[in-house]
Amino acid sequence: MIVLQMIWKDAGWGTIIFLAALAGVNLQLYEAARMDGANRMQSLWHITLPSIRSIIVILFILRLGDFLDLGFEQIFLMLNPVNREVGEVFDTYVYRVGLQQGQFSYSTAVGLFKSVVGLVLVLVANKVAKWFGEEGIY
């Protein structure tokens, strides 16, 4: 249910970005492919995807930074004493330990760990993107 909620929440933003990227694709490429006998799937594979590959890579790198961020509000509203042991994520754990139990330094360390893991994922993904010839984010 959480996965479907996240997809629904992010679908609008992703649609706007990918439509803007698709607007930048040269229409003459599609016309030339059609004249050469390419069908829609071949046009998608050989024109559309290579044209927006840099946008796909950049958005993938930026989403990796939020890999451990599952959304505090959605999870917190669904948690109850029955499902707390299997449904708790880093954000709700930090809230419970830090604010409810008063262990501020420990909850700060857990939050910092989550941020460092996100930073490492972004740096590694950017390096891999550069190895494959893409621009990356820096």
mmCIF file of C-alpha atoms in Angstrom:
data_model
loop_
_atom_site.group_PDB
_atom_site.id
_atom_site.type_symbol
_atom_site.label_atom_id
_atom_site.label_comp_id
_atom_site.label_asym_id
_atom_site.label_seq_id
_atom_site.Cartn_x
_atom_site.Cartn_y
_atom_site.Cartn_z
ATOM 1 C CA MET A 1 0.000 0.000 0.000
ATOM 2 C CA ILE A 2 2.871 2.357 0.799
ATOM 3 C CA VAL A 3 4.519 1.677 -2.553
ATOM 4 C CA LEU A 4 1.306 2.476 -4.415
ATOM 5 C CA GLN A 5 0.888 5.677 -2.403
ATOM 6 C CA MET A 6 4.436 6.787 -3.216
ATOM 7 C CA ILE A 7 3.963 6.043 -6.925
ATOM 8 C CA TRP A 8 0.702 7.989 -6.980
ATOM 9 C CA LYS A 9 2.270 10.903 -5.094
ATOM 10 C CA ASP A 10 5.324 11.168 -7.370
ATOM 11 C CA ALA A 11 3.607 10.425 -10.678
ATOM 12 C CA GLY A 12 2.618 14.033 -11.345
ATOM 13 C CA TRP A 13 6.071 15.484 -10.800
ATOM 14 C CA GLY A 14 7.721 12.758 -12.868
ATOM 15 C CA THR A 15 5.224 13.286 -15.668
ATOM 16 C CA ILE A 16 5.988 17.007 -15.845
ATOM 17 C CA ILE A 17 9.740 16.445 -16.015
ATOM 18 C CA PHE A 18 9.586 13.655 -18.584
ATOM 19 C CA LEU A 19 7.107 15.550 -20.777
ATOM 20 C CA ALA A 20 9.462 18.539 -20.731
ATOM 21 C CA ALA A 21 12.331 16.252 -21.744
ATOM 22 C CA LEU A 22 10.242 14.706 -24.524
ATOM 23 C CA ALA A 23 9.374 18.157 -25.846
ATOM 24 C CA GLY A 24 13.075 18.659 -26.539
ATOM 25 C CA VAL A 25 13.368 15.621 -28.820
ATOM 26 C CA ASN A 26 13.793 16.538 -32.470
ATOM 27 C CA LEU A 27 10.658 15.502 -34.402
ATOM 28 C CA GLN A 28 12.649 15.031 -37.597
ATOM 29 C CA LEU A 29 14.267 11.970 -36.013
ATOM 30 C CA TYR A 30 10.849 10.311 -35.697
ATOM 31 C CA GLU A 31 9.992 11.287 -39.252
ATOM 32 C CA ALA A 32 13.233 9.806 -40.590
ATOM 33 C CA ALA A 33 12.699 6.612 -38.592
ATOM 34 C CA ARG A 34 9.174 6.270 -39.969
ATOM 35 C CA MET A 35 10.505 6.705 -43.502
ATOM 36 C CA ASP A 36 13.077 3.968 -42.814
ATOM 37 C CA GLY A 37 10.286 1.616 -41.719
ATOM 38 C CA ALA A 38 10.667 1.751 -37.930
ATOM 39 C CA ASN A 39 7.586 0.912 -35.878
ATOM 40 C CA ARG A 40 6.587 2.672 -32.663
ATOM 41 C CA MET A 41 8.560 0.361 -30.400
ATOM 42 C CA GLN A 42 11.732 0.758 -32.473
ATOM 43 C CA SER A 43 11.280 4.540 -32.413
ATOM 44 C CA LEU A 44 10.893 4.433 -28.654
ATOM 45 C CA TRP A 45 13.981 2.260 -28.205
ATOM 46 C CA HIS A 46 16.279 4.011 -30.675
ATOM 47 C CA ILE A 47 15.129 7.646 -30.509
ATOM 48 C CA THR A 48 13.106 8.477 -27.406
ATOM 49 C CA LEU A 49 15.075 6.645 -24.729
ATOM 50 C CA PRO A 50 18.525 7.762 -25.941
ATOM 51 C CA SER A 51 17.227 11.341 -26.208
ATOM 52 C CA ILE A 52 16.045 11.471 -22.596
ATOM 53 C CA ARG A 53 18.744 9.195 -21.128
ATOM 54 C CA SER A 54 20.507 12.068 -19.366
ATOM 55 C CA ILE A 55 17.267 13.123 -17.660
ATOM 56 C CA ILE A 56 16.620 9.526 -16.577
ATOM 57 C CA VAL A 57 20.116 9.266 -15.085
ATOM 58 C CA ILE A 58 19.905 12.588 -13.247
ATOM 59 C CA LEU A 59 16.498 11.789 -11.765
ATOM 60 C CA PHE A 60 17.715 8.325 -10.748
ATOM 61 C CA ILE A 61 20.726 9.813 -8.952
ATOM 62 C CA LEU A 62 18.580 12.361 -7.146
ATOM 63 C CA ARG A 63 16.028 9.709 -6.106
ATOM 64 C CA LEU A 64 18.796 7.566 -4.646
ATOM 65 C CA GLY A 65 19.435 10.316 -2.101
ATOM 66 C CA ASP A 66 15.932 9.738 -0.753
ATOM 67 C CA PHE A 67 16.261 5.945 -0.806
ATOM 68 C CA LEU A 68 15.874 5.569 2.967
ATOM 69 C CA ASP A 69 13.303 8.366 3.223
ATOM 70 C CA LEU A 70 9.986 6.549 3.095
ATOM 71 C CA GLY A 71 7.823 9.396 4.293
ATOM 72 C CA PHE A 72 7.310 9.910 8.000
ATOM 73 C CA GLU A 73 3.699 11.035 7.783
ATOM 74 C CA GLN A 74 2.390 8.095 5.773
ATOM 75 C CA ILE A 75 4.076 5.470 7.932
ATOM 76 C CA PHE A 76 3.332 7.223 11.231
ATOM 77 C CA LEU A 77 -0.375 7.454 10.471
ATOM 78 C CA MET A 78 -0.531 3.735 9.674
ATOM 79 C CA LEU A 79 1.407 2.527 12.718
ATOM 80 C CA ASN A 80 -0.346 1.132 15.770
ATOM 81 C CA PRO A 81 0.839 -1.109 18.640
ATOM 82 C CA VAL A 82 -0.065 -4.248 16.667
ATOM 83 C CA ASN A 83 2.080 -3.554 13.586
ATOM 84 C CA ARG A 84 4.795 -1.340 15.104
ATOM 85 C CA GLU A 85 7.433 -4.108 15.165
ATOM 86 C CA VAL A 86 7.175 -4.806 11.423
ATOM 87 C CA GLY A 87 6.172 -1.366 10.156
ATOM 88 C CA GLU A 88 8.660 0.945 11.799
ATOM 89 C CA VAL A 89 11.136 2.781 9.576
ATOM 90 C CA PHE A 90 14.069 5.073 10.403
ATOM 91 C CA ASP A 91 11.930 8.220 10.607
ATOM 92 C CA THR A 92 9.355 6.792 13.003
ATOM 93 C CA TYR A 93 12.112 5.137 15.033
ATOM 94 C CA VAL A 94 13.917 8.478 15.412
ATOM 95 C CA TYR A 95 10.632 10.095 16.464
ATOM 96 C CA ARG A 96 9.840 7.381 18.997
ATOM 97 C CA VAL A 97 13.314 7.153 20.521
ATOM 98 C CA GLY A 98 14.200 10.835 20.337
ATOM 99 C CA LEU A 99 11.014 12.657 21.210
ATOM 100 C CA GLN A 100 9.005 10.113 23.159
ATOM 101 C CA GLN A 101 11.857 8.462 25.080
ATOM 102 C CA GLY A 102 14.155 11.504 25.271
ATOM 103 C CA GLN A 103 17.310 9.882 23.836
ATOM 104 C CA PHE A 104 18.270 12.855 21.711
ATOM 105 C CA SER A 105 21.897 11.954 20.979
ATOM 106 C CA TYR A 106 21.052 8.398 19.903
ATOM 107 C CA SER A 107 18.218 9.506 17.642
ATOM 108 C CA THR A 108 20.488 12.174 16.151
ATOM 109 C CA ALA A 109 23.066 9.491 15.355
ATOM 110 C CA VAL A 110 20.407 7.342 13.653
ATOM 111 C CA GLY A 111 19.231 10.314 11.579
ATOM 112 C CA LEU A 112 22.816 11.187 10.680
ATOM 113 C CA PHE A 113 23.437 7.574 9.612
ATOM 114 C CA LYS A 114 20.436 7.756 7.293
ATOM 115 C CA SER A 115 21.734 10.986 5.761
ATOM 116 C CA VAL A 116 25.264 9.638 5.294
ATOM 117 C CA VAL A 117 23.946 6.523 3.549
ATOM 118 C CA GLY A 118 21.920 8.746 1.190
ATOM 119 C CA LEU A 119 24.977 10.892 0.466
ATOM 120 C CA VAL A 120 27.140 7.835 -0.241
ATOM 121 C CA LEU A 121 24.489 6.432 -2.595
ATOM 122 C CA VAL A 122 24.352 9.720 -4.523
ATOM 123 C CA LEU A 123 28.145 9.951 -4.799
ATOM 124 C CA VAL A 124 28.516 6.336 -5.951
ATOM 125 C CA ALA A 125 25.665 6.635 -8.472
ATOM 126 C CA ASN A 126 27.165 9.849 -9.844
ATOM 127 C CA LYS A 127 30.553 8.165 -10.254
ATOM 128 C CA VAL A 128 28.948 5.187 -12.025
ATOM 129 C CA ALA A 129 27.050 7.562 -14.332
ATOM 130 C CA LYS A 130 30.301 9.275 -15.271
ATOM 131 C CA TRP A 131 31.895 5.888 -15.995
ATOM 132 C CA PHE A 132 29.069 5.211 -18.464
ATOM 133 C CA GLY A 133 29.608 8.562 -20.190
ATOM 134 C CA GLU A 134 26.734 10.539 -18.677
ATOM 135 C CA GLU A 135 27.054 13.989 -17.118
ATOM 136 C CA GLY A 136 25.834 13.216 -13.601
ATOM 137 C CA ILE A 137 24.824 15.949 -11.192
ATOM 138 C CA TYR A 138 28.212 17.602 -10.711
#
